[in-house]
Short mmCIF file of C-alpha atoms in Angstrom, two decimals:
data_model
loop_
_atom_site.label_atom_id
_atom_site.label_comp_id
_atom_site.label_asym_id
_atom_site.label_seq_id
_atom_site.Cartn_x
_atom_site.Cartn_y
_atom_site.Cartn_z
CA UNK A 1 -5.35 -5.00 -16.68
CA UNK A 2 -5.05 -5.55 -12.92
CA UNK A 3 -4.56 -9.30 -13.51
CA UNK A 4 -1.22 -8.43 -15.14
CA UNK A 5 0.12 -7.28 -11.79
CA UNK A 6 0.51 -8.40 -8.22
CA UNK A 7 -0.04 -5.61 -5.68
CA UNK A 8 2.10 -5.79 -2.53
CA UNK A 9 2.19 -3.50 0.50
CA UNK A 10 5.22 -2.78 2.62
CA UNK A 11 6.14 -0.97 5.82
CA UNK A 12 8.84 1.46 4.78
CA UNK A 13 10.36 1.99 8.23
CA UNK A 14 10.26 -0.87 10.73
CA UNK A 15 10.74 1.24 13.86
CA UNK A 16 7.95 3.62 12.83
CA UNK A 17 5.72 0.57 12.35
CA UNK A 18 6.61 -0.62 15.87
CA UNK A 19 5.75 2.84 17.25
CA UNK A 20 2.47 2.72 15.32
CA UNK A 21 1.69 -0.63 16.91
CA UNK A 22 2.51 0.60 20.42
CA UNK A 23 1.52 4.27 20.39
CA UNK A 24 -0.61 4.68 17.25
CA UNK A 25 1.96 7.04 15.68
CA UNK A 26 1.92 7.34 11.85
CA UNK A 27 3.79 4.64 9.93
CA UNK A 28 4.77 5.12 6.27
CA UNK A 29 3.10 2.93 3.65
CA UNK A 30 4.35 1.64 0.31
CA UNK A 31 2.55 -0.23 -2.45
CA UNK A 32 4.50 -2.04 -5.16
CA UNK A 33 3.12 -3.14 -8.51
CA UNK A 34 4.83 -6.33 -9.69
CA UNK A 35 4.54 -7.56 -13.28
CA UNK A 36 3.45 -11.20 -13.29
CA UNK A 37 5.42 -12.10 -16.42
CA UNK A 38 8.86 -10.67 -15.78
CA UNK A 39 8.66 -9.68 -12.07
CA UNK A 40 9.66 -6.10 -12.78
CA UNK A 41 8.33 -3.86 -10.06
CA UNK A 42 7.77 -0.22 -9.34
CA UNK A 43 6.56 1.81 -6.41
CA UNK A 44 2.94 2.55 -7.18
CA UNK A 45 2.07 4.45 -4.00
CA UNK A 46 4.10 6.12 -1.27
CA UNK A 47 2.71 7.82 1.84
CA UNK A 48 4.35 9.17 4.99
CA UNK A 49 1.63 7.62 7.15
CA UNK A 50 -0.53 10.72 7.49
CA UNK A 51 -3.03 9.66 4.81
CA UNK A 52 -2.90 5.92 5.44
CA UNK A 53 -0.72 4.42 8.12
CA UNK A 54 0.76 0.91 8.06
CA UNK A 55 -0.83 -0.41 4.85
CA UNK A 56 -1.66 -4.10 4.86
CA UNK A 57 -3.64 -4.68 1.66
CA UNK A 58 -3.73 -3.17 -1.82
CA UNK A 59 -6.31 -4.09 -4.45
CA UNK A 60 -6.69 -2.65 -7.94
CA UNK A 61 -10.27 -2.74 -9.22
CA UNK A 62 -12.04 -0.84 -12.02
CA UNK A 63 -9.28 1.74 -12.38
CA UNK A 64 -9.00 2.46 -8.65
CA UNK A 65 -6.40 1.47 -6.11
CA UNK A 66 -7.82 0.52 -2.69
CA UNK A 67 -5.45 0.42 0.28
CA UNK A 68 -6.31 -0.75 3.79
CA UNK A 69 -4.32 -0.18 6.97
CA UNK A 70 -3.39 -3.02 9.28
CA UNK A 71 -5.07 -1.88 12.51
CA UNK A 72 -8.12 0.07 11.29
CA UNK A 73 -11.29 -1.05 9.55
CA UNK A 74 -11.41 1.20 6.50
CA UNK A 75 -9.83 1.50 3.08
CA UNK A 76 -8.70 4.46 0.98
CA UNK A 77 -9.64 4.72 -2.68
CA UNK A 78 -7.40 6.43 -5.23
CA UNK A 79 -9.28 7.14 -8.49
CA UNK A 80 -7.86 7.04 -12.01
CA UNK A 81 -4.84 5.08 -10.93
CA UNK A 82 -2.45 3.64 -13.53
#
């Protein structure tokens, strides 16, 4: 099922991302799910930066969405994700 979609991360607010880069303040994260056939998209994940700040990578695997931040070396796992 995950091969049907492309998963793309985004920084929702550029200035908050800049502050995150300079001062390590929280930066909102977005993940979009894009349909490979018709390029329809929807927001699949939204966070204010307190759970995961400045997302850089999103991977869907075995029913879970994994999201990694840009400046830290961990990933968050969301179970039972559609």
